[in-house]
Amino acid sequence: MQTWDTIVREHAANVFGAALRVLGNRADAEDVSQEVFVEAFRKFRLRDDHVWGGLLKSIAVRRAIDLLRKGRRLEKIETLHEAVGDPSGVDPASRLIASELEERLRESLRELPPVQAEIFCLVFFEKMSHDEIAGQTGRSKNAVAAALSKARRHLEKSFRKTVSGDHR
């Protein structure tokens, strides 16, 4: 049996990282991290045998998407490179393009249905497998694959509109 302190200590950085990758904003990611552990503590009091890593990432992504939908911004949006470590040698023009694409991705995530946004983030930001996501969300592996496919189609359509300038 794990203690609550051990769970927090082992997973705090991953929870914060998951929220930061979705939000691109440290202050908001810190707020989400706190919410995640409050929600998880309620689950811990009922049952302490969860697979905490996946569960906490899943909750973090859901809460981050909820906050993203509210459109709240406390500080300048950071790029994913800043959130996960900027590779050396990236020129400023490439960084600017990446930053603009990341902001567009975050805007597009707001438009996705919540399940699709969550699954997209868990696959692409958190590198979770379809099996892991199915286990954490209570969905079948096929439902995860279908939601991911729909999310990718929506995001592709959204990015095409951005490139063509058609925002209808």
CSV table of C-alpha atoms in Angstrom, one decimal, residues 60-157:
chain,number,residue,atom,x,y,z
A,60,ALA,CA,-4.4,16.4,-15.5
A,61,VAL,CA,-5.1,16.4,-19.3
A,62,ARG,CA,-8.9,16.6,-18.7
A,63,ARG,CA,-8.6,19.5,-16.2
A,64,ALA,CA,-6.1,21.3,-18.5
A,65,ILE,CA,-8.5,21.0,-21.4
A,66,ASP,CA,-11.3,22.3,-19.2
A,67,LEU,CA,-9.2,25.3,-18.4
A,68,LEU,CA,-8.1,25.8,-22.0
A,69,ARG,CA,-11.8,25.9,-23.0
A,70,LYS,CA,-12.3,28.8,-20.5
A,71,GLY,CA,-9.7,30.7,-22.5
A,72,ARG,CA,-8.1,32.0,-19.3
A,73,ARG,CA,-4.5,33.3,-19.7
A,74,LEU,CA,-2.4,34.4,-16.7
A,75,GLU,CA,0.8,35.0,-18.5
A,76,LYS,CA,2.5,34.7,-21.9
A,77,ILE,CA,1.9,31.3,-23.5
A,78,GLU,CA,5.1,29.2,-23.6
A,79,THR,CA,6.0,27.0,-26.4
A,80,LEU,CA,6.2,23.2,-26.1
A,81,HIS,CA,9.9,23.6,-26.6
A,82,GLU,CA,10.1,25.7,-23.4
A,83,ALA,CA,7.7,23.3,-21.6
A,84,VAL,CA,9.7,20.2,-22.4
A,85,GLY,CA,13.2,21.7,-23.0
A,86,ASP,CA,14.3,23.6,-26.1
A,87,PRO,CA,16.7,21.7,-28.3
A,88,SER,CA,19.9,23.6,-28.9
A,89,GLY,CA,20.5,25.2,-32.2
A,90,VAL,CA,16.9,26.0,-33.1
A,91,ASP,CA,16.9,29.2,-35.0
A,92,PRO,CA,14.5,32.1,-34.0
A,93,ALA,CA,12.4,31.8,-37.2
A,94,SER,CA,11.8,28.1,-36.6
A,95,ARG,CA,10.9,28.8,-33.0
A,96,LEU,CA,8.4,31.5,-34.0
A,97,ILE,CA,6.8,29.1,-36.5
A,98,ALA,CA,6.6,26.4,-33.9
A,99,SER,CA,5.1,28.8,-31.4
A,100,GLU,CA,2.4,29.9,-33.8
A,101,LEU,CA,1.6,26.3,-34.7
A,102,GLU,CA,1.4,25.3,-31.0
A,103,GLU,CA,-1.0,28.2,-30.3
A,104,ARG,CA,-3.2,27.2,-33.2
A,105,LEU,CA,-3.2,23.6,-31.8
A,106,ARG,CA,-4.3,24.8,-28.4
A,107,GLU,CA,-7.1,26.8,-30.0
A,108,SER,CA,-8.1,23.8,-32.1
A,109,LEU,CA,-8.1,21.6,-29.0
A,110,ARG,CA,-10.8,23.9,-27.5
A,111,GLU,CA,-13.1,23.1,-30.4
A,112,LEU,CA,-12.8,19.3,-30.0
A,113,PRO,CA,-15.3,17.3,-28.0
A,114,PRO,CA,-13.8,16.7,-24.6
A,115,VAL,CA,-13.1,12.9,-25.1
A,116,GLN,CA,-11.4,13.5,-28.4
A,117,ALA,CA,-9.2,16.3,-26.9
A,118,GLU,CA,-8.3,14.2,-24.0
A,119,ILE,CA,-7.3,11.1,-26.1
A,120,PHE,CA,-5.4,13.3,-28.5
A,121,CYS,CA,-3.4,14.8,-25.7
A,122,LEU,CA,-2.7,11.5,-24.0
A,123,VAL,CA,-1.4,10.0,-27.2
A,124,PHE,CA,0.6,12.9,-28.6
A,125,PHE,CA,1.7,14.8,-25.5
A,126,GLU,CA,1.9,12.0,-22.9
A,127,LYS,CA,2.9,9.2,-25.3
A,128,MET,CA,0.4,6.8,-23.8
A,129,SER,CA,-0.7,3.7,-25.7
A,130,HIS,CA,-4.2,3.0,-26.8
A,131,ASP,CA,-4.3,0.1,-24.2
A,132,GLU,CA,-3.2,2.5,-21.4
A,133,ILE,CA,-5.7,5.1,-22.3
A,134,ALA,CA,-8.5,2.5,-22.6
A,135,GLY,CA,-7.6,1.2,-19.1
A,136,GLN,CA,-7.6,4.7,-17.6
A,137,THR,CA,-10.7,6.1,-19.3
A,138,GLY,CA,-12.9,2.9,-19.2
A,139,ARG,CA,-13.2,2.9,-23.0
A,140,SER,CA,-12.5,0.1,-25.3
A,141,LYS,CA,-9.3,0.2,-27.4
A,142,ASN,CA,-11.5,0.6,-30.5
A,143,ALA,CA,-13.3,3.6,-29.0
A,144,VAL,CA,-9.9,5.2,-28.2
A,145,ALA,CA,-8.8,4.6,-31.8
A,146,ALA,CA,-12.0,6.0,-33.2
A,147,ALA,CA,-11.9,9.1,-31.0
A,148,LEU,CA,-8.2,9.7,-31.9
A,149,SER,CA,-9.1,9.4,-35.6
A,150,LYS,CA,-11.9,11.9,-35.3
A,151,ALA,CA,-9.7,14.3,-33.4
A,152,ARG,CA,-6.9,14.1,-36.0
A,153,ARG,CA,-9.4,14.7,-38.8
A,154,HIS,CA,-10.8,17.7,-37.0
A,155,LEU,CA,-7.4,19.1,-36.3
A,156,GLU,CA,-6.3,18.6,-39.9
A,157,LYS,CA,-9.3,20.4,-41.1
